[in-house]
């Protein structure tokens, strides 16, 4: 690991003085929350910050879990374990609790925070190994080794010929599906942004997110209601535990006598960034939720998928995962 300066930010105002760059994946100043992504990537020599600003003191004010009829407000410094274990979250918003419980390992979930989770970096092997010269995410303009390489885990939605990195997180898929908002605080004060604008689309792979320099995420707001109560997160992976998704679906249904009033669909393991399938949601509305209507929605959700050989299996796995999630959600007591 390379030498760096370590500072502690006792509050948001001090954190906001950090010059954290315009969303670059390798910004020279990085916040340290649980450290489970950051320190990993520093040891691998992928991230090389000059300065690390420890924001764990912010836990005192920004780790609360609020469950109201309007939905959830989750402090960004809350640990994944604290959300997973919260009985009110489990009842009001099963998909949120499940997206935590199915991620990583208990030890990691005790350390890892929600803010760090959504900003974790891709697990693309060519990004995580600096001995590969070609990686537009690490080195703009160098190319993408994954396109012609071993791309079994890589993304099929939202990709282009510059980068096919897969967004690896679970919680972000739920946030995308349910139209969450992100509360941030920074040099310009506090603001809220729609979650779907937090992660940048493909195009400039070395730019990860849309936060301004010094902005720190302090909370997530996720709308509640009938789709939240009848929600689930289904994760498919190579082994049953301690593994990233090769396909996942976050779904929520509001049903009236078996007919869909509203649907929420997010896809994981498939896309360049947390992915909401809005056209598939719309296709379900007004129809009875059956195997046929679920299959039709899944066709729409994976339309436009682009594969590169080793990941040719993904669109079909994505469709089947979504159908299974929808059928399971339909059977839930809500
Ligand atoms: C072996 C392993 C398996 C894993 N499996 C899964 C899995 O199955 N599913 C899954 O979803 N995740 C998985 N993870 C990822 C893990 O969940 C993340 O590493 C963790 O959530 C990151 O949170 P953190 O608090 O440790 O972030 P850190 O490592 O401290 O920070 C990560 C990044 O986010 C930035 N950051 C952190 N907090 C904030 C904030 N509040 N505001 C602005 N920027 C911030 C930091 O500057 C840094 O760039 C796995 C990790 C490992 C090591």
Short mmCIF file of C-alpha atoms and ligand atoms in Angstrom, two decimals:
data_model
loop_
_atom_site.label_atom_id
_atom_site.label_comp_id
_atom_site.label_asym_id
_atom_site.label_seq_id
_atom_site.Cartn_x
_atom_site.Cartn_y
_atom_site.Cartn_z
CA UNK A 1 0.00 0.00 0.00
CA UNK A 2 1.24 3.51 -0.81
CA UNK A 3 1.70 6.19 1.87
CA UNK A 4 -1.27 8.51 2.47
CA UNK A 5 -2.40 11.15 4.95
CA UNK A 6 -5.12 10.13 7.39
CA UNK A 7 -7.62 12.66 8.81
CA UNK A 8 -10.79 12.30 10.82
CA UNK A 9 -13.85 14.40 10.07
CA UNK A 10 -15.79 14.89 13.28
CA UNK A 11 -18.81 16.33 11.47
CA UNK A 12 -20.28 16.92 8.01
CA UNK A 13 -18.82 20.45 7.79
CA UNK A 14 -15.30 19.09 8.23
CA UNK A 15 -15.97 16.23 5.79
CA UNK A 16 -17.16 18.78 3.22
CA UNK A 17 -13.69 20.37 3.21
CA UNK A 18 -12.29 17.22 1.64
CA UNK A 19 -11.48 17.71 -2.04
CA UNK A 20 -12.98 14.46 -3.19
CA UNK A 21 -13.00 15.19 -6.93
CA UNK A 22 -15.80 15.14 -9.49
CA UNK A 23 -16.82 11.52 -9.14
CA UNK A 24 -13.56 9.96 -10.36
CA UNK A 25 -13.22 6.34 -9.36
CA UNK A 26 -9.67 7.06 -8.13
CA UNK A 27 -10.17 10.56 -6.66
CA UNK A 28 -7.06 11.64 -4.70
CA UNK A 29 -9.11 12.16 -1.54
CA UNK A 30 -11.38 9.32 -0.39
CA UNK A 31 -13.80 9.02 2.50
CA UNK A 32 -13.27 6.05 4.78
CA UNK A 33 -16.51 4.57 6.18
CA UNK A 34 -16.32 0.81 6.86
CA UNK A 35 -13.23 0.60 4.65
CA UNK A 36 -14.23 -2.78 3.18
CA UNK A 37 -14.05 -1.52 -0.43
CA UNK A 38 -11.56 1.29 -0.03
CA UNK A 39 -8.82 -0.59 1.82
CA UNK A 40 -9.21 -3.62 -0.44
CA UNK A 41 -8.62 -1.50 -3.53
CA UNK A 42 -5.76 0.42 -1.92
CA UNK A 43 -4.01 -2.87 -1.09
CA UNK A 44 -4.52 -4.00 -4.68
CA UNK A 45 -2.98 -0.67 -5.82
CA UNK A 46 -6.11 0.14 -7.82
CA UNK A 47 -6.98 3.18 -5.67
CA UNK A 48 -4.07 5.40 -4.70
CA UNK A 49 -5.46 8.28 -2.61
CA UNK A 50 -3.08 10.89 -1.16
CA UNK A 51 -5.51 11.50 1.65
CA UNK A 52 -8.09 9.38 3.44
CA UNK A 53 -10.75 11.19 5.47
CA UNK A 54 -12.30 8.96 8.11
CA UNK A 55 -16.02 9.75 8.37
CA UNK A 56 -16.89 7.17 11.02
CA UNK A 57 -17.53 9.94 13.63
CA UNK A 58 -20.57 10.83 11.48
CA UNK A 59 -22.19 7.61 12.68
CA UNK A 60 -23.34 9.42 15.81
CA UNK A 61 -25.78 11.56 13.78
CA UNK A 62 -26.22 9.69 10.51
CA UNK A 63 -26.90 6.05 11.28
CA UNK A 64 -30.54 6.22 12.35
CA UNK A 65 -33.18 3.92 10.87
CA UNK A 66 -36.63 5.53 10.58
CA UNK A 67 -39.67 3.57 9.44
CA UNK A 68 -42.82 5.64 8.81
CA UNK A 69 -45.94 5.30 6.66
CA UNK A 70 -44.10 7.36 4.02
CA UNK A 71 -41.29 4.82 3.83
CA UNK A 72 -37.76 4.42 5.13
CA UNK A 73 -35.12 6.96 5.95
CA UNK A 74 -31.82 5.18 6.48
CA UNK A 75 -28.74 7.03 7.74
CA UNK A 76 -25.85 6.46 5.33
CA UNK A 77 -23.46 5.55 8.14
CA UNK A 78 -25.76 2.76 9.39
CA UNK A 79 -24.13 -0.64 9.13
CA UNK A 80 -25.64 -3.14 6.72
CA UNK A 81 -26.13 -5.51 9.68
CA UNK A 82 -28.21 -2.98 11.62
CA UNK A 83 -30.65 -2.62 8.70
CA UNK A 84 -30.79 -6.36 8.02
CA UNK A 85 -31.66 -7.04 11.68
CA UNK A 86 -34.26 -4.29 12.10
CA UNK A 87 -37.70 -5.95 12.64
CA UNK A 88 -39.62 -2.91 11.35
CA UNK A 89 -37.61 -2.83 8.12
CA UNK A 90 -38.21 -6.57 7.66
CA UNK A 91 -41.95 -6.03 8.02
CA UNK A 92 -42.40 -2.77 6.10
CA UNK A 93 -39.81 -3.37 3.38
CA UNK A 94 -38.66 -7.00 3.08
CA UNK A 95 -36.62 -6.34 -0.09
CA UNK A 96 -34.39 -3.86 1.75
CA UNK A 97 -33.63 -6.24 4.62
CA UNK A 98 -33.06 -9.14 2.19
CA UNK A 99 -30.66 -7.12 0.01
CA UNK A 100 -28.50 -6.71 3.13
CA UNK A 101 -28.82 -10.25 4.43
CA UNK A 102 -27.84 -11.78 1.08
CA UNK A 103 -24.75 -9.59 0.66
CA UNK A 104 -21.14 -10.36 1.59
CA UNK A 105 -20.62 -12.03 5.01
CA UNK A 106 -21.77 -11.21 8.57
CA UNK A 107 -18.32 -9.80 9.42
CA UNK A 108 -18.38 -7.50 6.39
CA UNK A 109 -21.95 -6.41 7.06
CA UNK A 110 -20.97 -5.39 10.60
CA UNK A 111 -18.28 -3.08 9.23
CA UNK A 112 -19.80 -1.91 5.95
CA UNK A 113 -22.05 1.14 5.76
CA UNK A 114 -24.94 1.91 3.42
CA UNK A 115 -23.17 4.89 1.83
CA UNK A 116 -20.05 2.84 1.14
CA UNK A 117 -22.17 -0.01 -0.17
CA UNK A 118 -23.81 2.01 -2.91
CA UNK A 119 -20.45 3.51 -3.93
CA UNK A 120 -18.55 0.21 -3.98
CA UNK A 121 -16.59 -0.35 -7.18
CA UNK A 122 -17.07 -2.97 -9.84
CA UNK A 123 -15.63 -6.48 -9.35
CA UNK A 124 -14.53 -6.64 -13.02
CA UNK A 125 -11.26 -8.63 -12.81
CA UNK A 126 -9.55 -6.32 -15.30
CA UNK A 127 -10.35 -3.29 -13.13
CA UNK A 128 -9.16 -4.97 -9.93
CA UNK A 129 -5.82 -6.10 -11.35
CA UNK A 130 -3.53 -3.21 -12.38
CA UNK A 131 -1.24 -5.60 -14.25
CA UNK A 132 -3.84 -5.37 -17.06
CA UNK A 133 -2.92 -2.31 -19.13
CA UNK A 134 -6.37 -1.97 -20.72
CA UNK A 135 -9.07 -0.63 -18.42
CA UNK A 136 -10.89 2.60 -19.24
CA UNK A 137 -12.15 2.76 -15.65
CA UNK A 138 -8.64 2.80 -14.20
CA UNK A 139 -6.87 4.49 -17.09
CA UNK A 140 -9.07 6.57 -19.43
CA UNK A 141 -8.41 5.81 -23.10
CA UNK A 142 -6.56 2.54 -22.47
CA UNK A 143 -9.34 0.24 -23.75
CA UNK A 144 -11.43 -2.55 -22.20
CA UNK A 145 -9.72 -5.91 -21.73
CA UNK A 146 -13.00 -7.50 -20.59
CA UNK A 147 -14.70 -7.15 -23.98
CA UNK A 148 -12.40 -9.77 -25.52
CA UNK A 149 -11.42 -11.36 -22.23
CA UNK A 150 -13.07 -13.52 -19.58
CA UNK A 151 -16.35 -11.64 -19.18
CA UNK A 152 -18.61 -14.21 -17.54
CA UNK A 153 -19.55 -11.80 -14.69
CA UNK A 154 -19.69 -8.66 -16.80
CA UNK A 155 -22.70 -6.52 -17.58
CA UNK A 156 -25.11 -6.88 -20.50
CA UNK A 157 -27.35 -3.83 -19.94
CA UNK A 158 -26.25 -0.19 -20.13
CA UNK A 159 -22.83 -1.09 -21.53
CA UNK A 160 -20.92 0.35 -24.48
CA UNK A 161 -17.65 -0.44 -26.25
CA UNK A 162 -15.66 1.47 -23.61
CA UNK A 163 -16.68 -0.53 -20.54
CA UNK A 164 -18.75 -3.59 -19.67
CA UNK A 165 -18.12 -3.50 -15.92
CA UNK A 166 -20.93 -4.87 -13.80
CA UNK A 167 -22.36 -2.92 -10.86
CA UNK A 168 -21.95 -5.48 -8.06
CA UNK A 169 -24.08 -4.18 -5.17
CA UNK A 170 -27.42 -5.52 -3.93
CA UNK A 171 -28.91 -2.62 -1.94
CA UNK A 172 -28.54 -0.25 -4.93
CA UNK A 173 -30.82 -2.48 -7.00
CA UNK A 174 -33.62 -1.99 -4.44
CA UNK A 175 -32.97 1.76 -4.30
CA UNK A 176 -33.24 1.94 -8.09
CA UNK A 177 -36.41 -0.15 -8.27
CA UNK A 178 -38.26 1.91 -5.65
CA UNK A 179 -37.24 5.36 -6.87
CA UNK A 180 -35.23 6.28 -3.76
CA UNK A 181 -33.70 9.65 -3.02
CA UNK A 182 -30.23 10.37 -1.67
CA UNK A 183 -29.59 13.08 0.93
CA UNK A 184 -26.17 14.62 0.55
CA UNK A 185 -24.36 17.38 2.45
CA UNK A 186 -21.40 19.32 1.16
CA UNK A 187 -19.77 22.71 0.71
CA UNK A 188 -22.95 24.02 -0.97
CA UNK A 189 -25.21 22.84 1.88
CA UNK A 190 -27.64 19.93 1.90
CA UNK A 191 -29.57 18.65 -1.13
CA UNK A 192 -31.53 15.64 -2.27
CA UNK A 193 -30.90 13.83 -5.52
CA UNK A 194 -32.84 11.01 -7.19
CA UNK A 195 -30.91 7.76 -6.68
CA UNK A 196 -30.99 7.03 -10.41
CA UNK A 197 -28.78 10.08 -11.00
CA UNK A 198 -26.12 9.05 -8.45
CA UNK A 199 -24.32 6.52 -10.67
CA UNK A 200 -23.21 7.82 -14.03
CA UNK A 201 -24.17 6.01 -17.23
CA UNK A 202 -21.48 4.36 -19.38
CA UNK A 203 -19.56 6.76 -21.57
CA UNK A 204 -16.84 7.97 -19.23
CA UNK A 205 -16.03 4.85 -17.22
CA UNK A 206 -13.49 6.56 -14.94
CA UNK A 207 -16.29 8.78 -13.59
CA UNK A 208 -18.37 6.80 -11.11
CA UNK A 209 -20.91 9.12 -9.55
CA UNK A 210 -22.42 12.60 -9.67
CA UNK A 211 -21.46 13.86 -6.18
CA UNK A 212 -19.75 17.23 -6.08
CA UNK A 213 -16.32 17.58 -4.40
CA UNK A 214 -16.69 17.27 -0.63
CA UNK A 215 -20.25 15.96 -0.78
CA UNK A 216 -20.98 13.17 1.62
CA UNK A 217 -24.06 10.95 1.51
CA UNK A 218 -25.96 11.24 4.79
CA UNK A 219 -29.18 9.27 4.18
CA UNK A 220 -31.39 7.34 1.77
CA UNK A 221 -35.15 7.85 1.53
CA UNK A 222 -37.16 4.98 0.06
CA UNK A 223 -40.89 5.46 -0.56
CA UNK A 224 -43.10 2.94 1.26
CA UNK A 225 -46.63 1.67 0.60
CA UNK A 226 -48.17 -1.46 -0.85
CA UNK A 227 -45.32 -2.28 -3.27
CA UNK A 228 -42.84 -2.00 -0.38
CA UNK A 229 -44.83 -4.38 1.84
CA UNK A 230 -45.11 -6.92 -0.98
CA UNK A 231 -41.46 -6.70 -2.00
CA UNK A 232 -38.60 -9.13 -2.24
CA UNK A 233 -35.01 -9.37 -3.36
CA UNK A 234 -34.02 -12.58 -5.16
CA UNK A 235 -30.33 -13.20 -5.70
CA UNK A 236 -28.76 -15.86 -7.92
CA UNK A 237 -25.04 -16.57 -7.45
CA UNK A 238 -22.44 -19.21 -8.10
CA UNK A 239 -22.56 -20.40 -4.48
CA UNK A 240 -25.26 -19.96 -1.89
CA UNK A 241 -23.39 -17.60 0.41
CA UNK A 242 -20.67 -14.94 0.43
CA UNK A 243 -20.87 -14.26 -3.29
CA UNK A 244 -21.88 -11.46 -5.63
CA UNK A 245 -24.97 -11.76 -7.82
CA UNK A 246 -24.73 -13.09 -11.35
CA UNK A 247 -28.42 -12.16 -11.56
CA UNK A 248 -30.81 -10.60 -9.11
CA UNK A 249 -34.20 -8.94 -9.05
CA UNK A 250 -35.78 -6.48 -6.63
CA UNK A 251 -39.53 -6.48 -7.13
CA UNK A 252 -42.56 -4.89 -5.48
CA UNK A 253 -46.21 -5.47 -6.36
CA UNK A 254 -49.45 -3.74 -5.48
CA UNK A 255 -52.18 -6.23 -6.40
CA UNK A 256 -55.94 -5.86 -6.46
CA UNK A 257 -57.56 -9.29 -6.72
CA UNK A 258 -54.51 -10.62 -8.54
CA UNK A 259 -54.42 -7.70 -10.98
CA UNK A 260 -51.33 -5.47 -10.91
CA UNK A 261 -52.04 -1.88 -9.81
CA UNK A 262 -48.36 -0.96 -9.56
CA UNK A 263 -45.07 -2.81 -10.05
CA UNK A 264 -41.47 -2.05 -9.19
CA UNK A 265 -38.59 -3.87 -10.86
CA UNK A 266 -34.84 -3.54 -10.40
CA UNK A 267 -32.20 -5.84 -11.89
CA UNK A 268 -28.81 -6.72 -10.43
CA UNK A 269 -25.85 -8.64 -11.80
CA UNK A 270 -26.90 -7.57 -15.29
CA UNK A 271 -26.10 -3.91 -15.66
CA UNK A 272 -23.43 -1.26 -15.66
CA UNK A 273 -25.21 0.59 -12.84
CA UNK A 274 -28.20 -0.10 -10.54
CA UNK A 275 -30.95 -0.82 -13.06
CA UNK A 276 -34.66 -0.09 -13.02
CA UNK A 277 -36.83 -1.78 -15.66
CA UNK A 278 -39.61 0.80 -16.00
CA UNK A 279 -40.99 -0.44 -19.33
CA UNK A 280 -41.36 -3.93 -17.81
CA UNK A 281 -43.18 -2.41 -14.80
CA UNK A 282 -45.59 -0.58 -17.12
CA UNK A 283 -46.26 -3.76 -19.11
CA UNK A 284 -47.61 -5.48 -15.99
CA UNK A 285 -50.02 -2.77 -14.89
CA UNK A 286 -53.70 -3.59 -15.39
CA UNK A 287 -53.03 -7.29 -16.06
CA UNK A 288 -53.38 -10.35 -13.83
CA UNK A 289 -49.97 -11.45 -12.57
CA UNK A 290 -49.49 -14.83 -14.29
CA UNK A 291 -46.49 -16.81 -15.60
CA UNK A 292 -47.32 -15.45 -19.06
CA UNK A 293 -47.49 -11.78 -18.04
CA UNK A 294 -44.32 -12.19 -15.94
CA UNK A 295 -42.50 -13.73 -18.94
CA UNK A 296 -43.67 -10.90 -21.18
CA UNK A 297 -42.37 -8.32 -18.68
CA UNK A 298 -39.05 -10.18 -18.41
CA UNK A 299 -38.65 -10.11 -22.20
CA UNK A 300 -39.06 -6.35 -22.10
CA UNK A 301 -36.69 -5.96 -19.12
CA UNK A 302 -33.80 -7.69 -20.92
CA UNK A 303 -34.48 -6.15 -24.32
CA UNK A 304 -31.34 -4.48 -25.61
CA UNK A 305 -28.95 -6.74 -23.70
CA UNK A 306 -25.49 -6.90 -25.33
CA UNK A 307 -23.34 -9.97 -24.62
CA UNK A 308 -19.67 -10.72 -25.25
CA UNK A 309 -19.25 -14.50 -25.30
CA UNK A 310 -18.70 -15.79 -21.78
CA UNK A 311 -21.71 -13.81 -20.54
CA UNK A 312 -24.10 -14.96 -23.32
CA UNK A 313 -26.03 -16.87 -20.64
CA UNK A 314 -26.96 -13.74 -18.73
CA UNK A 315 -30.07 -12.41 -20.51
CA UNK A 316 -31.87 -15.76 -20.14
CA UNK A 317 -30.79 -16.06 -16.50
CA UNK A 318 -31.95 -12.48 -15.92
CA UNK A 319 -35.37 -13.23 -17.42
CA UNK A 320 -35.82 -16.40 -15.36
CA UNK A 321 -34.73 -14.65 -12.17
CA UNK A 322 -37.23 -11.87 -12.73
CA UNK A 323 -40.10 -14.26 -13.50
CA UNK A 324 -39.34 -16.24 -10.33
CA UNK A 325 -39.17 -13.08 -8.22
CA UNK A 326 -42.50 -11.79 -9.57
CA UNK A 327 -44.27 -15.12 -9.01
CA UNK A 328 -42.90 -15.36 -5.46
CA UNK A 329 -43.93 -11.77 -4.68
CA UNK A 330 -47.45 -12.48 -5.95
CA UNK A 331 -47.80 -15.23 -3.34
CA UNK A 332 -46.70 -13.05 -0.43
CA UNK A 333 -49.12 -11.98 2.30
CA UNK A 334 -49.09 -8.18 2.18
C1 LIG B 1 -15.39 -10.42 -0.01
C2 LIG B 1 -16.47 -9.39 -0.23
C3 LIG B 1 -17.74 -9.80 -0.63
C4 LIG B 1 -18.74 -8.85 -0.83
N1 LIG B 1 -19.99 -9.26 -1.24
C5 LIG B 1 -20.95 -8.32 -1.47
C6 LIG B 1 -22.24 -8.71 -1.92
O1 LIG B 1 -22.56 -9.88 -2.09
N2 LIG B 1 -23.15 -7.71 -2.13
C7 LIG B 1 -22.87 -6.39 -1.92
O2 LIG B 1 -23.73 -5.53 -2.12
N3 LIG B 1 -21.65 -6.01 -1.52
C8 LIG B 1 -20.69 -6.93 -1.30
N4 LIG B 1 -19.45 -6.55 -0.89
C9 LIG B 1 -19.14 -5.13 -0.87
C10 LIG B 1 -19.37 -4.53 0.50
O3 LIG B 1 -20.74 -4.56 0.78
C11 LIG B 1 -18.84 -3.11 0.42
O4 LIG B 1 -17.44 -3.23 0.45
C12 LIG B 1 -19.29 -2.24 1.54
O5 LIG B 1 -20.67 -2.13 1.58
C13 LIG B 1 -18.66 -0.86 1.41
O6 LIG B 1 -19.03 -0.09 2.53
P1 LIG B 1 -17.92 0.59 3.42
O7 LIG B 1 -18.62 1.36 4.47
O8 LIG B 1 -16.92 -0.42 3.92
O9 LIG B 1 -17.26 1.56 2.35
P2 LIG B 1 -15.77 2.12 2.22
O10 LIG B 1 -14.87 1.06 1.74
O11 LIG B 1 -15.38 2.85 3.45
O12 LIG B 1 -16.00 3.20 1.06
C14 LIG B 1 -16.27 2.81 -0.27
C15 LIG B 1 -16.30 4.04 -1.17
O13 LIG B 1 -17.42 4.84 -0.88
C16 LIG B 1 -17.05 6.16 -0.50
N5 LIG B 1 -17.95 6.51 0.60
C17 LIG B 1 -18.21 5.73 1.69
N6 LIG B 1 -19.17 6.30 2.44
C18 LIG B 1 -19.52 7.46 1.82
C19 LIG B 1 -20.47 8.49 2.10
N7 LIG B 1 -21.28 8.43 3.18
N8 LIG B 1 -20.56 9.54 1.26
C20 LIG B 1 -19.76 9.60 0.14
N9 LIG B 1 -18.85 8.67 -0.17
C21 LIG B 1 -18.73 7.60 0.66
C22 LIG B 1 -15.59 6.08 -0.11
O14 LIG B 1 -14.89 7.30 -0.38
C23 LIG B 1 -15.09 4.95 -1.00
O15 LIG B 1 -14.73 5.44 -2.27
C24 LIG B 1 -18.45 -7.48 -0.64
C25 LIG B 1 -17.18 -7.07 -0.21
C26 LIG B 1 -16.19 -8.01 -0.01
C27 LIG B 1 -14.83 -7.53 0.43
#
